[in-house]
Coordinates of C-alpha atoms in Angstrom, one line a residue:
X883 CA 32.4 -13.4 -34.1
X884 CA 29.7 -15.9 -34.2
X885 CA 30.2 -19.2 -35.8
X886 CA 26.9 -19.9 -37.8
X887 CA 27.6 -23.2 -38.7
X888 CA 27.7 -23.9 -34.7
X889 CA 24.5 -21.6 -34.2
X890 CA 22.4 -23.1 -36.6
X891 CA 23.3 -26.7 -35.6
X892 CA 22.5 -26.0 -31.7
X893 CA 19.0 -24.6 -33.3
X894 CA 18.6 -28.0 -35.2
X895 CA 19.3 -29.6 -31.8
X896 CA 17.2 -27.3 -29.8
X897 CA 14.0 -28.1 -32.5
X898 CA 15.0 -31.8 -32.5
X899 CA 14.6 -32.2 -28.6
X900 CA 11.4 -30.7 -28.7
X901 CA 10.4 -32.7 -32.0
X902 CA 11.0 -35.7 -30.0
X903 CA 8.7 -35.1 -27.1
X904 CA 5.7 -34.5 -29.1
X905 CA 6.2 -37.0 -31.8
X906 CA 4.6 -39.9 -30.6
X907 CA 2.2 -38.6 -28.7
X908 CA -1.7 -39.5 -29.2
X909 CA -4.3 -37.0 -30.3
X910 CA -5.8 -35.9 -27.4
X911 CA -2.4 -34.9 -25.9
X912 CA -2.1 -32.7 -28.4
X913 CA -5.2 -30.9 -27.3
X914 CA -3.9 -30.8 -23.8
X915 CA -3.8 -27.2 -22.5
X916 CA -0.3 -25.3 -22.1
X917 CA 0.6 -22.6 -19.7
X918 CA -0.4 -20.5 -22.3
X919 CA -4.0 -19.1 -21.7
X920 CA -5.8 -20.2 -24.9
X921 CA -3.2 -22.3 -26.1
X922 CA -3.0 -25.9 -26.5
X923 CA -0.1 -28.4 -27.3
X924 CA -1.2 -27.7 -31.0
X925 CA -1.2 -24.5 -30.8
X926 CA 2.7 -24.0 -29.4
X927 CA 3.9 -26.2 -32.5
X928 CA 1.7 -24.1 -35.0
X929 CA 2.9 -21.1 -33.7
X930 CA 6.5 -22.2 -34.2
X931 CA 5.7 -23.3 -37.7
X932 CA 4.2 -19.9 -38.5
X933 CA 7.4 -18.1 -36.8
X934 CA 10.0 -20.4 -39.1
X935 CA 7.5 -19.7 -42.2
X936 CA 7.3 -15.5 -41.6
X937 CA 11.3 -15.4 -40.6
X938 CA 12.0 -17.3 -44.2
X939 CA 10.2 -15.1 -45.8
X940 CA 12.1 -12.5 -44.2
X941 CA 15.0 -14.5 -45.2
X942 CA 14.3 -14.9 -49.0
X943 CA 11.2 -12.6 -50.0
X944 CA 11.1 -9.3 -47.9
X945 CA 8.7 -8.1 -49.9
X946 CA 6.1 -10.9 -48.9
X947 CA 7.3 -10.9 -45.4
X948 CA 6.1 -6.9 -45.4
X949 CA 2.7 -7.8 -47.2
X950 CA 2.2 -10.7 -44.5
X951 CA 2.3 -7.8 -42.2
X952 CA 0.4 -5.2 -43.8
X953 CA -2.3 -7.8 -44.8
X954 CA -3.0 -9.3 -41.2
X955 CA -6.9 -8.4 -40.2
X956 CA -5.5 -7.0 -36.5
X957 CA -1.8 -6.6 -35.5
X958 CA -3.1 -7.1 -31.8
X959 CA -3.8 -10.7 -32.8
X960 CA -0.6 -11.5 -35.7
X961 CA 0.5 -14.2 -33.2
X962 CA -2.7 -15.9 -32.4
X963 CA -3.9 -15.8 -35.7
X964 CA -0.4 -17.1 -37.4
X965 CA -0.7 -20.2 -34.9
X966 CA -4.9 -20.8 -36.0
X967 CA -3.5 -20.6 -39.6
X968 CA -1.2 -22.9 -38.7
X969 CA -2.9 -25.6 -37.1
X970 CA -3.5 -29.4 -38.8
X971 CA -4.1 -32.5 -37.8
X972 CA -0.7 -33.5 -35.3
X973 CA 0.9 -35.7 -38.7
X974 CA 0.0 -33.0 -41.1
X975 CA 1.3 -29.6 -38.3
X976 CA 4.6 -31.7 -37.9
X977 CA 5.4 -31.9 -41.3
X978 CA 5.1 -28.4 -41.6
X979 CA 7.0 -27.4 -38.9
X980 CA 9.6 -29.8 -39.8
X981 CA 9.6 -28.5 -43.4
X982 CA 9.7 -25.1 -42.3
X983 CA 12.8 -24.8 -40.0
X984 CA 14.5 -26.8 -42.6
X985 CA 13.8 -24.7 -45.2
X986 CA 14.4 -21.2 -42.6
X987 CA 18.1 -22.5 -41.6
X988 CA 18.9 -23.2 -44.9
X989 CA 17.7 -19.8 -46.1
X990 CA 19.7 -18.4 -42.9
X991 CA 22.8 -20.5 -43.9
X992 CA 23.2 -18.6 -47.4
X993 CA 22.2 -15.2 -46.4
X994 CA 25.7 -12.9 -45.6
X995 CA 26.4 -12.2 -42.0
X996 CA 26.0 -8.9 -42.9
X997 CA 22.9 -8.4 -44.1
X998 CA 19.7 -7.0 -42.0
X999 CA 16.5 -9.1 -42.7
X1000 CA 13.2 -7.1 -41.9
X1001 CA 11.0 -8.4 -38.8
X1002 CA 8.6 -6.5 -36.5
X1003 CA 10.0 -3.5 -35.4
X1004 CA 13.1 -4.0 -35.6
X1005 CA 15.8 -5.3 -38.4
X1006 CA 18.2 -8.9 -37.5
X1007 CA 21.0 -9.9 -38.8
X1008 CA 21.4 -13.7 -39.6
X1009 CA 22.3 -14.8 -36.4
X1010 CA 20.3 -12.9 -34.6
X1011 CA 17.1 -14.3 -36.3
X1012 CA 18.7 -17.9 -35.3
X1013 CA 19.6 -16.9 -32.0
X1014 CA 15.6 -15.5 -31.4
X1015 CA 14.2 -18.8 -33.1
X1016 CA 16.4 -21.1 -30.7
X1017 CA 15.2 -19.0 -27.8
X1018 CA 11.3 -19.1 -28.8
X1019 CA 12.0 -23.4 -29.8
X1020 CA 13.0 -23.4 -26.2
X1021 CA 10.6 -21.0 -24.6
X1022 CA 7.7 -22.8 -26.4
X1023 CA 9.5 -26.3 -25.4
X1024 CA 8.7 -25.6 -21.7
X1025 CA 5.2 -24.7 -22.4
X1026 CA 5.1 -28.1 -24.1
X1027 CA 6.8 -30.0 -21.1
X1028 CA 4.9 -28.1 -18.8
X1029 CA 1.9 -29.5 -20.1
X1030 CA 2.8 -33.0 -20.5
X1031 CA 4.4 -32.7 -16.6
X1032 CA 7.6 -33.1 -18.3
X1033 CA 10.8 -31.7 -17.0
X1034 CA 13.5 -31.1 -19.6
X1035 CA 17.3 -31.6 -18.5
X1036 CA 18.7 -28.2 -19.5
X1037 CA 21.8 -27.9 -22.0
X1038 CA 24.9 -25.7 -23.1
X1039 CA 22.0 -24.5 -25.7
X1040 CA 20.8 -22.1 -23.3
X1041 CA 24.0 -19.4 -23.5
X1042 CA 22.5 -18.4 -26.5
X1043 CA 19.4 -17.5 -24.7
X1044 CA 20.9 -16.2 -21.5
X1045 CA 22.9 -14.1 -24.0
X1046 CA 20.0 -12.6 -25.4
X1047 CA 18.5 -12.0 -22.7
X1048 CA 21.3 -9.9 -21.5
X1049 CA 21.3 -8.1 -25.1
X1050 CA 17.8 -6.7 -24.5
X1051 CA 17.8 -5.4 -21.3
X1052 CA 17.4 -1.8 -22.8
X1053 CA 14.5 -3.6 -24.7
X1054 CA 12.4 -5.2 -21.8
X1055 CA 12.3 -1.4 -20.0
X1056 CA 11.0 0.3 -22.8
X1057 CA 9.0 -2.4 -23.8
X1058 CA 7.1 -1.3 -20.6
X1059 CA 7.4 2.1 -20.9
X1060 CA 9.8 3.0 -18.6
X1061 CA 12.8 4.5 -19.3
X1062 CA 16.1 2.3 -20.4
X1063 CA 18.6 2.5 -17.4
X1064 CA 22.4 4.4 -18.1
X1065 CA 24.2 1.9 -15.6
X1066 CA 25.1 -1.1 -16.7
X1067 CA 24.3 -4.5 -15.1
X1068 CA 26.8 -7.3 -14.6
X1069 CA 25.5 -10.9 -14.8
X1070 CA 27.2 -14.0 -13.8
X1071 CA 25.0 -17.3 -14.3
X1072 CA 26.4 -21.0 -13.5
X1073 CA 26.3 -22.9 -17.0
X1074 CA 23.4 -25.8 -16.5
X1075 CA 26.2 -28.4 -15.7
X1076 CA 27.7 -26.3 -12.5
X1077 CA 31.0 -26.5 -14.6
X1078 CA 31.7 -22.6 -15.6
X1079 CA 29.9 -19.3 -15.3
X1080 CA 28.8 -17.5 -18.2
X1081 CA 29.2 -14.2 -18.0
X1082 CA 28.0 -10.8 -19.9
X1083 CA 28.6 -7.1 -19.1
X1084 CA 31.3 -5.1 -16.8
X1085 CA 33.2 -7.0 -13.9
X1086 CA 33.0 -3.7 -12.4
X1087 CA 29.5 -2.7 -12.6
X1088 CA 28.1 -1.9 -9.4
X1089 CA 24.7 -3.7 -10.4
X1090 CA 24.7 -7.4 -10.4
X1091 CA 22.4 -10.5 -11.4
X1092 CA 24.0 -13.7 -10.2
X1093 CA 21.9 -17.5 -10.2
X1094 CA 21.5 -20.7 -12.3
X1095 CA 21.5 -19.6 -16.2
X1096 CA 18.6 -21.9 -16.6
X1097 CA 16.6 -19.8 -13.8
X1098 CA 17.8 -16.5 -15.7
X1099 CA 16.5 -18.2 -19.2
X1100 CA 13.1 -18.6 -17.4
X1101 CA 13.0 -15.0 -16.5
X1102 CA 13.9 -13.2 -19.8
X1103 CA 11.0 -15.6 -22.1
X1104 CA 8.8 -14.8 -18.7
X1105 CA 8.1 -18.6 -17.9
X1106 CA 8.4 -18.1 -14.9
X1107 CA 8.0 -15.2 -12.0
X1108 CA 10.9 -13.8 -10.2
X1109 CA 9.7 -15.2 -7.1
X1110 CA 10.0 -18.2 -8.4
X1111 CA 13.5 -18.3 -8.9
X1112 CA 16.7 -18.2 -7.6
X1113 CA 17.9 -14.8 -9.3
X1114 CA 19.8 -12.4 -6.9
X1115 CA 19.9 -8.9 -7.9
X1116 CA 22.1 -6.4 -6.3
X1117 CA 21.2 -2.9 -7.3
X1118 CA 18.4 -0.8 -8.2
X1119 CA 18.4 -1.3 -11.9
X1120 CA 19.2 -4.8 -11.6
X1121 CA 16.6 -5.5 -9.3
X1122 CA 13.7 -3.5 -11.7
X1123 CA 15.3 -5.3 -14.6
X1124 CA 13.6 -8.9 -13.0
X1125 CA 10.1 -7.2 -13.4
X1126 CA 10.6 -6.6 -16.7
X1127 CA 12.9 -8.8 -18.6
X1128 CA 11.6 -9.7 -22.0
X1129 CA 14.0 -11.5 -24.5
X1130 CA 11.4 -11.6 -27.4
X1131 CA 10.6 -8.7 -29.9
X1132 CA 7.0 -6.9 -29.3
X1133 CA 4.8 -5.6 -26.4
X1134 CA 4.9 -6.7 -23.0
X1135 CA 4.1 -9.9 -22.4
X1136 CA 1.8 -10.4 -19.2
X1137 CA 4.6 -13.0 -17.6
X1138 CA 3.3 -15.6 -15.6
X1139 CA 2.0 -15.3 -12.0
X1140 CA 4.1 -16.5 -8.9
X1141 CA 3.4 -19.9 -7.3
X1142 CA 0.9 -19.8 -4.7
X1143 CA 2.6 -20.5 -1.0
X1144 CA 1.0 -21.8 1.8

C-alpha cells in the first residue's frame, strides 16, 4: 500500500529542489530557452503552476476542472495555452507555483485513497495524481537544468517515476497506435546510489530492460533518446517498448532527437 504521507513529502522535496535552482536567478535567465521547442525557463515553471492549479481542481471542484476542459479555445494547445496563462513576472510566477502545489498536496492529503479524481482521459486516484506531478516536477526540472547547463545529482525520488514508467507500458504503445504487447517485460534498474536494484514485473519474463534507473526515468518522460542511454533491452517487446515509452497522460510526445556523433 502506498504511504501518502511519504509520497507527498518526496513531491515537496522533488518541487523544493527545483524551487531552489531557479530562485535566485536574474531575469534574463528566466527567458533562457529550454529543450522544449518554444519554451523558455518561464514557461516550464508556468506550466507546472497550471498542472498543480487544474489537478486541485480535480481535487476539490470536479465540476470546474470539467468546464476548464470543455472551455479551452483548442484541446491541441491545453498545455501551451495553460503555461501562457500562467506566465508573470519571475517574483509574481513563483508565488503562484509555490501557492499552488501547496494548496494541490493539501487537497491530495484529505482526499480518501479511494477515490478517482477526473483528469484527461483517464480517472487517478490520490496517489496517482502525486506520483504523475512528482514525475512532471522532475521531468520539467531537467528541462530547467538543461538550460542553465546544470546537472542535477539524481535521488531515491526517482522510484516513483521509474515505477510509473513501468505502470504505463500498455499506455506508451497505444498512445502510438500500435497495439499493447500480451508478454510482459521484466525491468531491473540500479537505484541512483549503485546500492540496490529496483525492480518491477516477472523475474521470469523472457523480455528484459536492465540499466541505471536514472537513464530509464529519462526514457519514459522522453528527455532523452534511446541511443542516448545505457538501456539494454532483451526481447522484441522490450526493445519496441524504448521507441515508445511515455510516462505522461496524452498523445505522443515527439521525444527528443539523438545526439549527433562524429
Amino acid at each position: 500500500m502506498v504511504d501518502a504521507t511519504a509520497l507527498l513529502a518526496d513531491l515537496t522535496a522533488e518541487s523544493d529542489q527545483l524551487d531552489a535552482l531557479v530562485s535566485g536567478l536574474p531575469p534574463e535567465d528566466w527567458a533562457r530557452p529550454t529543450p522544449a521547442a518554444g519554451w523558455t525557463v518561464a514557461h516550464q515553471i508556468a506550466h507546472l503552476a497550471w498542472t498543480d492549479h487544474v489537478a486541485g481542481l480535480a481535487a476539490t471542484d470536479p465540476d470546474a476542472f470539467y468546464a476548464s476542459v470543455l472551455s479551452a479555445p483548442d484541446p491541441a494547445r491545453l498545455v501551451d495555452d495553460g503555461a501562457d496563462s500562467f506566465l508573470a513576472s519571475p517574483a509574481a510566477l513563483l508565488a503562484r507555483w509555490r501557492d499552488g502545489r501547496t494548496a494541490l498536496a493539501a487537497a491530495l492529503a484529505a482526499t480518501p485513497a479511494g477515490e478517482k479524481l477526473p483528469w484527461y482521459g483517464t480517472r487517478m486516484s490520490p496517489a496517482s495524481m502525486a506520483t504523475a506531478r512528482l514525475m512532471e516536477t522532475w521531468a520539467h526540472g531537467e528541462d530547467v537544468a538543461d538550460a542553465l547547463g546544470v546537472t542535477r545529482a539524481p535521488t531515491a525520488r526517482l522510484r516513483h517515476v521509474a515505477h510509473l514508467g513501468f505502470r504505463t507500458l500498455g499506455h506508451g504503445f497505444a498512445a502510438h497506435g500500435r497495439p499493447v504487447p500480451a508478454d510482459p517485460v521484466r525491468v531491473e534498474l540500479t537505484a541512483p546510489a549503485g546500492d540496490e536494484v529496483w525492480a518491477f514485473g516477472p523475474a521470469a519474463a523472457t523480455d528484459r530492460l536492465t540499466g541505471p534507473a536514472l537513464d530509464f526515468c529519462l526514457l519514459v518522460t522522453q528527455r532523452r533518446h534511446r541511443a542516448d542511454l545505457s538501456l539494454v533491452a532483451t526481447g522484441p517487446v522490450a526493445d519496441e517498448w524504448l521507441d515508445v515509452a511515455q510516462a505522461f497522460a496524452g498523445p505522443p510526445g515527439a521525444g527528443r532527437a539523438a545526439e549527433a556523433r562524429p
